[in-house]
mmCIF file of C-alpha atoms in Angstrom:
data_model
loop_
_atom_site.group_PDB
_atom_site.id
_atom_site.type_symbol
_atom_site.label_atom_id
_atom_site.label_comp_id
_atom_site.label_asym_id
_atom_site.label_seq_id
_atom_site.Cartn_x
_atom_site.Cartn_y
_atom_site.Cartn_z
ATOM 1 C CA MET J 1 -47.985 0.596 -4.549
ATOM 2 C CA GLY J 2 -45.528 3.251 -3.421
ATOM 3 C CA GLU J 3 -43.613 5.497 -5.733
ATOM 4 C CA CYS J 4 -40.034 4.742 -6.681
ATOM 5 C CA LEU J 5 -37.796 7.653 -5.745
ATOM 6 C CA LEU J 6 -34.431 8.238 -7.379
ATOM 7 C CA PHE J 7 -31.646 10.155 -5.734
ATOM 8 C CA ILE J 8 -28.057 10.984 -6.612
ATOM 9 C CA VAL J 9 -25.171 10.313 -4.245
ATOM 10 C CA ALA J 10 -22.669 13.111 -4.780
ATOM 11 C CA ASN J 11 -20.301 12.380 -1.899
ATOM 12 C CA GLY J 12 -18.724 9.289 -0.365
ATOM 13 C CA THR J 13 -18.192 8.634 3.300
ATOM 14 C CA ARG J 14 -16.986 11.406 5.543
ATOM 15 C CA GLN J 15 -13.207 11.637 6.055
ATOM 16 C CA GLY J 16 -12.471 10.525 9.615
ATOM 17 C CA GLY J 17 -15.979 9.162 10.101
ATOM 18 C CA VAL J 18 -16.340 6.141 12.386
ATOM 19 C CA LEU J 19 -17.947 4.042 9.654
ATOM 20 C CA SER J 20 -15.678 5.172 6.802
ATOM 21 C CA PRO J 21 -12.999 2.424 7.133
ATOM 22 C CA TYR J 22 -15.644 -0.289 7.555
ATOM 23 C CA LEU J 23 -17.696 0.855 4.559
ATOM 24 C CA PHE J 24 -14.597 1.263 2.374
ATOM 25 C CA THR J 25 -13.379 -2.222 3.312
ATOM 26 C CA ARG J 26 -16.788 -3.701 2.472
ATOM 27 C CA PHE J 27 -16.724 -1.875 -0.864
ATOM 28 C CA VAL J 28 -13.249 -3.106 -1.861
ATOM 29 C CA ARG J 29 -13.728 -6.633 -0.494
ATOM 30 C CA PRO J 30 -13.779 -8.147 -4.047
ATOM 31 C CA LEU J 31 -10.413 -6.460 -4.757
ATOM 32 C CA ILE J 32 -8.919 -7.699 -1.472
ATOM 33 C CA ALA J 33 -10.241 -11.229 -2.078
ATOM 34 C CA ALA J 34 -8.914 -11.380 -5.657
ATOM 35 C CA ILE J 35 -5.430 -10.274 -4.642
ATOM 36 C CA THR J 36 -5.141 -12.480 -1.551
ATOM 37 C CA GLN J 37 -6.481 -15.538 -3.391
ATOM 38 C CA SER J 38 -4.178 -15.054 -6.395
ATOM 39 C CA LYS J 39 -1.370 -17.091 -4.742
ATOM 40 C CA LEU J 40 1.082 -14.453 -5.960
ATOM 41 C CA GLY J 41 3.312 -12.925 -3.343
ATOM 42 C CA CYS J 42 5.663 -13.790 -0.542
ATOM 43 C CA ASN J 43 5.510 -17.306 0.885
ATOM 44 C CA ILE J 44 5.930 -17.062 4.646
ATOM 45 C CA GLY J 45 5.690 -20.396 6.419
ATOM 46 C CA GLY J 46 3.470 -21.870 3.709
ATOM 47 C CA SER J 47 1.094 -18.889 3.652
ATOM 48 C CA PHE J 48 1.020 -16.382 0.837
ATOM 49 C CA VAL J 49 1.255 -12.793 2.014
ATOM 50 C CA ASN J 50 0.736 -10.266 -0.748
ATOM 51 C CA LEU J 51 -1.462 -7.518 0.681
ATOM 52 C CA LEU J 52 -1.379 -5.394 3.812
ATOM 53 C CA ALA J 53 -4.484 -3.246 4.086
ATOM 54 C CA ASP J 54 -5.654 -0.721 6.636
ATOM 55 C CA ALA J 55 -8.743 1.130 5.395
ATOM 56 C CA ASP J 56 -7.589 2.829 2.154
ATOM 57 C CA ASP J 57 -3.833 2.304 2.745
ATOM 58 C CA MET J 58 -2.735 -0.814 0.911
ATOM 59 C CA VAL J 59 0.662 -2.403 0.351
ATOM 60 C CA LEU J 60 1.310 -5.063 -2.281
ATOM 61 C CA LEU J 61 4.142 -7.500 -1.500
ATOM 62 C CA SER J 62 5.953 -9.645 -4.021
ATOM 63 C CA PRO J 63 9.242 -11.563 -4.209
ATOM 64 C CA SER J 64 9.728 -10.823 -7.935
ATOM 65 C CA TRP J 65 9.152 -8.174 -10.568
ATOM 66 C CA ARG J 66 6.855 -10.471 -12.590
ATOM 67 C CA ALA J 67 4.652 -11.322 -9.605
ATOM 68 C CA MET J 68 4.360 -7.620 -8.705
ATOM 69 C CA GLN J 69 3.404 -6.783 -12.285
ATOM 70 C CA ALA J 70 0.682 -9.470 -12.144
ATOM 71 C CA LEU J 71 -0.609 -8.066 -8.825
ATOM 72 C CA ILE J 72 -0.701 -4.547 -10.293
ATOM 73 C CA LYS J 73 -2.654 -5.807 -13.328
ATOM 74 C CA LEU J 74 -5.124 -7.479 -10.958
ATOM 75 C CA LEU J 75 -5.389 -4.226 -8.997
ATOM 76 C CA GLU J 76 -6.089 -2.284 -12.212
ATOM 77 C CA LEU J 77 -8.756 -4.782 -13.290
ATOM 78 C CA PHE J 78 -10.675 -4.587 -10.013
ATOM 79 C CA CYS J 79 -10.317 -0.810 -9.748
ATOM 80 C CA THR J 80 -11.979 -0.571 -13.151
ATOM 81 C CA LYS J 81 -14.752 -2.978 -12.068
ATOM 82 C CA LEU J 82 -15.336 -1.049 -8.819
ATOM 83 C CA ASP J 83 -15.010 2.368 -10.511
ATOM 84 C CA ILE J 84 -12.247 3.545 -8.165
ATOM 85 C CA VAL J 85 -8.951 5.239 -8.960
ATOM 86 C CA CYS J 86 -5.546 4.649 -7.394
ATOM 87 C CA ASN J 87 -3.798 7.832 -6.321
ATOM 88 C CA THR J 88 -0.609 7.416 -8.346
ATOM 89 C CA LYS J 89 0.946 10.509 -6.754
ATOM 90 C CA ASN J 90 1.034 8.700 -3.394
ATOM 91 C CA THR J 91 1.782 5.253 -4.815
ATOM 92 C CA VAL J 92 5.439 4.227 -4.756
ATOM 93 C CA CYS J 93 7.584 1.116 -5.182
ATOM 94 C CA MET J 94 10.303 -0.098 -2.862
ATOM 95 C CA ILE J 95 12.783 -2.909 -3.326
ATOM 96 C CA PHE J 96 14.034 -4.277 -0.014
ATOM 97 C CA LYS J 97 17.733 -5.041 -0.120
ATOM 98 C CA PRO J 98 18.839 -8.382 1.310
ATOM 99 C CA LYS J 99 21.088 -8.309 4.372
ATOM 100 C CA SER J 100 23.614 -10.526 2.616
ATOM 101 C CA SER J 101 25.273 -8.708 -0.293
ATOM 102 C CA ASP J 102 25.917 -11.974 -2.173
ATOM 103 C CA LYS J 103 22.124 -12.379 -2.573
ATOM 104 C CA HIS J 104 21.754 -8.899 -4.105
ATOM 105 C CA ILE J 105 20.961 -9.167 -7.810
ATOM 106 C CA THR J 106 20.231 -5.681 -9.170
ATOM 107 C CA ASP J 107 18.761 -2.295 -8.332
ATOM 108 C CA ASP J 108 17.729 -1.632 -11.904
ATOM 109 C CA PHE J 109 14.176 -2.838 -12.506
ATOM 110 C CA PRO J 110 11.711 -1.709 -15.163
ATOM 111 C CA CYS J 111 9.185 0.809 -13.893
ATOM 112 C CA PHE J 112 5.763 -0.301 -12.794
ATOM 113 C CA ALA J 113 2.735 1.642 -13.968
ATOM 114 C CA ILE J 114 -0.878 1.904 -12.913
ATOM 115 C CA ASN J 115 -3.223 2.948 -15.712
ATOM 116 C CA GLY J 116 -0.270 4.270 -17.699
ATOM 117 C CA CYS J 117 1.175 6.377 -14.833
ATOM 118 C CA LYS J 118 4.722 5.343 -13.956
ATOM 119 C CA LEU J 119 5.405 4.701 -10.281
ATOM 120 C CA ASN J 120 8.526 6.033 -8.578
ATOM 121 C CA PHE J 121 11.019 3.836 -6.751
ATOM 122 C CA VAL J 122 11.907 5.092 -3.261
ATOM 123 C CA SER J 123 14.383 4.034 -0.585
ATOM 124 C CA GLN J 124 11.986 4.842 2.263
ATOM 125 C CA PHE J 125 8.370 5.804 2.828
ATOM 126 C CA ARG J 126 5.933 6.351 5.636
ATOM 127 C CA TYR J 127 3.219 3.733 6.201
ATOM 128 C CA LEU J 128 0.742 3.960 9.087
ATOM 129 C CA GLY J 129 2.979 6.430 10.907
ATOM 130 C CA HIS J 130 6.220 4.451 10.597
ATOM 131 C CA MET J 131 9.160 4.901 8.276
ATOM 132 C CA LEU J 132 9.983 1.821 6.207
ATOM 133 C CA CYS J 133 13.484 1.671 4.712
ATOM 134 C CA ASN J 134 14.755 -0.551 1.931
ATOM 135 C CA ASN J 135 17.797 -1.576 4.011
ATOM 136 C CA MET J 136 15.435 -3.337 6.470
ATOM 137 C CA THR J 137 16.470 -1.325 9.517
ATOM 138 C CA ASP J 138 14.334 0.910 11.678
ATOM 139 C CA ASP J 139 17.153 3.343 12.546
ATOM 140 C CA ASP J 140 15.564 6.284 10.671
ATOM 141 C CA ASP J 141 12.201 5.668 12.336
ATOM 142 C CA ILE J 142 13.802 5.513 15.792
ATOM 143 C CA ARG J 143 15.729 8.762 15.150
ATOM 144 C CA ARG J 144 12.480 10.431 14.022
ATOM 145 C CA GLU J 145 10.660 9.284 17.162
ATOM 146 C CA ILE J 146 13.512 10.487 19.406
ATOM 147 C CA LYS J 147 13.436 13.883 17.689
ATOM 148 C CA ASN J 148 9.647 14.050 18.189
ATOM 149 C CA LEU J 149 10.118 13.140 21.855
ATOM 150 C CA PHE J 150 12.603 16.023 22.291
ATOM 151 C CA VAL J 151 10.195 18.411 20.577
ATOM 152 C CA ARG J 152 7.306 17.367 22.818
ATOM 153 C CA THR J 153 9.518 17.523 25.928
ATOM 154 C CA ASN J 154 10.710 21.028 25.069
ATOM 155 C CA MET J 155 7.109 22.169 24.721
ATOM 156 C CA ILE J 156 6.521 21.381 28.430
#
């Protein structure tokens, strides 16, 4: 019989590597499955939508504070099981304001926390290259793209 060799893996996948997103997604598949099958989240046409994921960029969606807290607890549980850590410095919360002001309840919600680290509330953030704003308009993103167009044009 052959010898059993042991080796230590000191690094993960290479940043920007072709296989990195695929391997990461395969690794976190139990986390993705647990969250999407939890039936917590936004009901859109009879389907629950609670997670947007692109490689290691993930967004949790919830219609209420309690449902979001439950999703965060589920996230913490599976991160512990998979031995991964959420980057709480880049993790933020956003409350989308309804278009109709009579449906607006409050802006004052208790903080969410991941592993004891409080998460900041923001009015806008960048996700996959686009600016998302809590007022549900894309005006800031369009202005940013126009500015970038002028910069690129002036370089010619």
